[in-house]
Short mmCIF file of C-alpha atoms and ligand atoms in Angstrom, two decimals:
data_model
loop_
_atom_site.label_atom_id
_atom_site.label_comp_id
_atom_site.label_asym_id
_atom_site.label_seq_id
_atom_site.Cartn_x
_atom_site.Cartn_y
_atom_site.Cartn_z
CA UNK A 1 10.97 10.38 -11.21
CA UNK A 2 7.06 10.73 -12.49
CA UNK A 3 7.20 8.45 -15.75
CA UNK A 4 4.91 9.05 -18.64
CA UNK A 5 4.63 7.02 -21.63
CA UNK A 6 4.22 8.02 -24.91
CA UNK A 7 1.36 5.54 -26.21
CA UNK A 8 1.55 4.97 -30.46
CA UNK A 9 -2.78 4.44 -31.13
CA UNK A 10 -2.16 2.24 -35.22
CA UNK A 11 0.42 -0.27 -36.22
CA UNK A 12 -0.30 -0.13 -40.20
CA UNK A 13 2.58 0.54 -42.30
CA UNK A 14 3.15 4.09 -43.26
CA UNK A 15 1.44 5.43 -39.97
CA UNK A 16 1.68 8.20 -38.38
CA UNK A 17 1.54 7.60 -35.25
CA UNK A 18 5.15 6.51 -34.76
CA UNK A 19 6.05 9.82 -36.48
CA UNK A 20 3.43 12.17 -34.14
CA UNK A 21 4.32 9.85 -31.41
CA UNK A 22 8.33 10.89 -31.90
CA UNK A 23 7.38 14.39 -32.38
CA UNK A 24 5.65 14.76 -29.15
CA UNK A 25 8.86 13.24 -27.01
CA UNK A 26 11.49 15.47 -28.54
CA UNK A 27 8.62 18.43 -27.21
CA UNK A 28 8.12 16.96 -23.85
CA UNK A 29 11.47 16.79 -23.57
CA UNK A 30 12.10 19.91 -22.64
CA UNK A 31 9.52 19.52 -19.74
CA UNK A 32 11.64 18.81 -16.53
CA UNK A 33 9.10 17.34 -14.58
CA UNK A 34 8.82 14.14 -15.74
CA UNK A 35 10.62 11.02 -18.26
CA UNK A 36 9.09 10.72 -21.43
CA UNK A 37 9.39 7.12 -23.51
CA UNK A 38 7.87 6.10 -26.43
CA UNK A 39 5.66 2.62 -26.22
CA UNK A 40 4.56 0.96 -29.46
CA UNK A 41 1.76 -1.25 -29.57
CA UNK A 42 3.30 -2.58 -32.56
CA UNK A 43 6.44 -3.66 -30.74
CA UNK A 44 4.12 -5.78 -28.80
CA UNK A 45 1.74 -8.28 -31.44
CA UNK A 46 -0.98 -8.25 -29.21
CA UNK A 47 -3.20 -11.35 -30.36
CA UNK A 48 -6.71 -10.17 -30.82
CA UNK A 49 -8.06 -10.46 -27.09
CA UNK A 50 -8.99 -14.20 -25.70
CA UNK A 51 -7.99 -14.44 -22.63
CA UNK A 52 -10.31 -17.08 -20.73
CA UNK A 53 -10.61 -14.38 -17.83
CA UNK A 54 -10.77 -10.63 -17.21
CA UNK A 55 -7.66 -8.87 -16.92
CA UNK A 56 -9.53 -7.88 -13.59
CA UNK A 57 -9.59 -11.30 -12.39
CA UNK A 58 -5.12 -11.78 -13.01
CA UNK A 59 -2.56 -11.52 -15.79
CA UNK A 60 -3.26 -12.38 -19.07
CA UNK A 61 -1.79 -15.87 -20.77
CA UNK A 62 0.00 -15.32 -23.35
CA UNK A 63 3.59 -13.99 -23.62
CA UNK A 64 2.71 -11.18 -25.25
CA UNK A 65 0.33 -10.19 -23.05
CA UNK A 66 2.03 -10.37 -20.36
CA UNK A 67 5.20 -8.24 -21.72
CA UNK A 68 2.45 -5.21 -22.25
CA UNK A 69 1.15 -5.38 -19.21
CA UNK A 70 4.62 -5.25 -17.35
CA UNK A 71 5.59 -1.90 -19.61
CA UNK A 72 2.14 0.08 -19.06
CA UNK A 73 2.49 -1.33 -15.00
CA UNK A 74 6.26 1.00 -15.17
CA UNK A 75 4.40 4.28 -16.14
CA UNK A 76 2.65 6.75 -13.71
CA UNK A 77 0.36 8.80 -16.70
CA UNK A 78 0.45 7.89 -20.27
CA UNK A 79 -0.10 10.15 -23.56
CA UNK A 80 -2.36 8.45 -26.36
CA UNK A 81 -1.28 9.20 -30.23
CA UNK A 82 -5.12 8.64 -31.32
CA UNK A 83 -5.58 8.18 -35.03
CA UNK A 84 -9.36 8.39 -36.03
CA UNK A 85 -10.48 5.33 -37.33
CA UNK A 86 -14.44 5.25 -38.46
CA UNK A 87 -15.03 8.03 -36.56
CA UNK A 88 -13.15 6.24 -33.52
CA UNK A 89 -9.85 4.95 -31.88
CA UNK A 90 -8.44 1.72 -33.81
CA UNK A 91 -9.38 -1.60 -33.29
CA UNK A 92 -5.46 -2.15 -32.01
CA UNK A 93 -5.79 0.79 -29.32
CA UNK A 94 -8.80 -1.01 -28.24
CA UNK A 95 -7.61 -4.44 -28.42
CA UNK A 96 -4.54 -3.10 -26.60
CA UNK A 97 -6.24 -1.74 -23.97
CA UNK A 98 -8.35 -4.51 -23.18
CA UNK A 99 -5.50 -6.38 -22.00
CA UNK A 100 -5.63 -3.73 -18.99
CA UNK A 101 -6.97 -2.90 -15.68
CA UNK A 102 -4.98 -2.17 -12.60
CA UNK A 103 -1.98 -1.64 -14.65
CA UNK A 104 -3.53 1.75 -15.31
CA UNK A 105 -6.07 2.39 -12.79
CA UNK A 106 -6.20 5.35 -10.71
CA UNK A 107 -3.48 6.97 -12.91
CA UNK A 108 -3.58 9.86 -15.34
CA UNK A 109 -3.85 10.52 -19.39
CA UNK A 110 -3.75 13.15 -22.75
CA UNK A 111 -4.26 12.79 -25.44
CA UNK A 112 -2.54 14.36 -28.94
CA UNK A 113 -5.02 13.13 -31.71
CA UNK A 114 -5.71 13.54 -35.72
CA UNK A 115 -7.64 12.83 -38.47
CA UNK A 116 -9.96 14.94 -40.85
CA UNK A 117 -11.33 16.59 -37.59
CA UNK A 118 -8.78 16.64 -35.72
CA UNK A 119 -9.28 13.28 -34.00
CA UNK A 120 -11.62 14.54 -31.63
CA UNK A 121 -14.82 12.11 -32.20
CA UNK A 122 -12.22 9.04 -31.69
CA UNK A 123 -10.75 11.39 -28.42
CA UNK A 124 -14.05 12.07 -27.51
CA UNK A 125 -14.85 7.65 -27.06
CA UNK A 126 -11.09 7.39 -25.61
CA UNK A 127 -12.59 9.18 -22.83
CA UNK A 128 -15.16 6.86 -22.23
CA UNK A 129 -13.37 4.03 -22.57
CA UNK A 130 -10.32 5.15 -19.60
CA UNK A 131 -13.42 6.97 -17.82
CA UNK A 132 -14.65 3.05 -17.06
CA UNK A 133 -10.65 2.11 -16.50
CA UNK A 134 -10.59 4.44 -13.65
CA UNK A 135 -7.81 7.13 -15.62
CA UNK A 136 -8.14 10.43 -14.76
CA UNK A 137 -7.98 12.29 -18.79
CA UNK A 138 -7.03 16.00 -18.30
CA UNK A 139 -9.01 18.78 -20.67
CA UNK A 140 -6.46 20.14 -23.04
CA UNK A 141 -5.24 18.22 -26.44
CA UNK A 142 -3.38 18.77 -29.18
CA UNK A 143 -5.54 18.01 -32.73
CA UNK A 144 -3.75 17.45 -36.15
CA UNK A 145 -6.17 18.45 -39.61
CA UNK A 146 -4.87 15.69 -41.83
CA UNK A 147 -5.55 18.72 -44.13
CA UNK A 148 -3.74 21.45 -42.82
CA UNK A 149 -0.81 19.55 -40.47
CA UNK A 150 -0.04 17.32 -43.14
CA UNK A 151 1.49 17.56 -46.77
CA UNK A 152 -0.44 15.40 -49.13
CA UNK A 153 -1.76 13.32 -46.12
CA UNK A 154 1.27 11.82 -46.00
CA UNK A 155 3.81 13.77 -44.66
CA UNK A 156 3.90 15.36 -40.60
CA UNK A 157 4.25 19.18 -40.75
CA UNK A 158 3.66 20.29 -37.34
CA UNK A 159 3.74 24.18 -36.83
CA UNK A 160 4.88 26.05 -33.96
CA UNK A 161 1.00 26.26 -32.51
CA UNK A 162 1.26 22.52 -32.11
CA UNK A 163 3.97 23.02 -29.47
CA UNK A 164 1.93 25.83 -27.99
CA UNK A 165 -1.30 23.18 -27.54
CA UNK A 166 1.40 20.93 -26.57
CA UNK A 167 2.46 23.16 -23.43
CA UNK A 168 -0.88 22.96 -21.44
CA UNK A 169 -1.96 19.67 -21.81
CA UNK A 170 1.72 18.48 -20.60
CA UNK A 171 1.39 20.53 -17.51
CA UNK A 172 -2.09 19.50 -16.79
CA UNK A 173 -0.66 15.97 -17.22
CA UNK A 174 1.96 16.62 -15.14
CA UNK A 175 -0.71 17.78 -11.98
CA UNK A 176 -2.85 15.26 -12.64
CA UNK A 177 -0.21 12.07 -12.63
CA UNK A 178 1.13 13.62 -9.32
CA UNK A 179 -2.14 13.79 -7.81
CA UNK A 180 -3.08 10.51 -8.69
CA UNK A 181 -0.11 9.22 -7.54
CA UNK A 182 -1.22 10.00 -3.95
CA UNK A 183 -4.66 8.51 -4.76
CA UNK A 184 -2.94 5.13 -5.47
CA UNK A 185 -0.58 5.78 -2.11
CA UNK A 186 -4.01 5.88 -0.06
CA UNK A 187 -3.69 9.77 0.65
CA UNK A 188 -7.68 10.05 0.12
CA UNK A 189 -9.27 6.91 1.42
CA UNK A 190 -12.94 6.88 2.09
CA UNK A 191 -13.96 8.55 5.23
CA UNK A 192 -14.23 5.38 8.13
CA UNK A 193 -12.69 2.92 5.81
CA UNK A 194 -9.49 0.82 6.81
CA UNK A 195 -6.22 3.31 5.40
C1 FMN B 1 -9.56 1.97 -41.49
C2 FMN B 1 -9.39 3.43 -41.75
C3 FMN B 1 -10.58 4.15 -40.83
C4 FMN B 1 -10.51 5.76 -41.28
N1 FMN B 1 -11.53 6.65 -40.92
C5 FMN B 1 -11.40 8.02 -40.54
C6 FMN B 1 -12.54 8.48 -40.02
O1 FMN B 1 -13.48 8.06 -39.57
N2 FMN B 1 -12.19 9.98 -40.26
C7 FMN B 1 -10.75 10.44 -39.71
O2 FMN B 1 -10.85 11.35 -39.99
N3 FMN B 1 -10.21 9.65 -40.60
C8 FMN B 1 -10.05 8.83 -40.78
N4 FMN B 1 -9.24 7.67 -41.61
C9 FMN B 1 -7.78 8.32 -41.77
C10 FMN B 1 -6.84 8.18 -40.90
O3 FMN B 1 -7.24 9.36 -39.69
C11 FMN B 1 -5.66 9.00 -41.57
O4 FMN B 1 -5.70 7.71 -42.34
C12 FMN B 1 -4.47 8.57 -40.14
O5 FMN B 1 -3.64 9.15 -40.73
C13 FMN B 1 -4.31 6.95 -39.30
O6 FMN B 1 -3.42 7.02 -38.18
P1 FMN B 1 -2.29 6.38 -38.57
O7 FMN B 1 -1.88 6.68 -40.07
O8 FMN B 1 -1.43 6.39 -37.28
O9 FMN B 1 -2.45 4.94 -38.86
C14 FMN B 1 -9.20 6.42 -41.58
C15 FMN B 1 -8.14 5.65 -42.07
C16 FMN B 1 -8.22 3.84 -42.01
C17 FMN B 1 -7.51 3.62 -42.49
#
């Protein structure tokens, strides 16, 4: 069965990220084509990345980094819960991504974001980062407004439109996740190259 991680994007006390991740998981449970699991970056207590060598040279040296690497390797695709901090993704999510390489290469991703402008600016930054990491990111996404989808900017109140917006993002993610599984299996090796 295809496995999709729903990855939180922030770690602060009182964050919305985990609440929204759990909402996505509840919605996605209706989707029979994959298994979904919330992966909370806060659980891994990742140090600010200070490894001697880049991820492409080998596994992280810290126990926290190794646990994070092993967990992210388990999945075929990812839904990133994207909080917008200073018009970008959080430092915590960027730090967590910097630990990774082969764990996510040739996999697929979708986004659920939030902020005063729906988190759209942060998602655009994340798309650039994931392109460098060879993650195929789908077009359809869900954006929550801090003004309209939260009471007093604090209580998450998604309406039916949110569920409707999530459906095409999930469909595109499953399609591209399956396509990237074939890529990883070598179905599309360059012409003339060894399989
Ligand atoms: C350091 C910081 C910077 C922020 N910068 C922005 C921003 O640039 N644009 C925006 O729409 N919201 C911004 N916000 C508001 C957050 O998007 C909002 O608080 C959101 O709930 C944060 O996600 P979290 O609850 O999962 O931590 C910022 C919040 C923090 C803490």
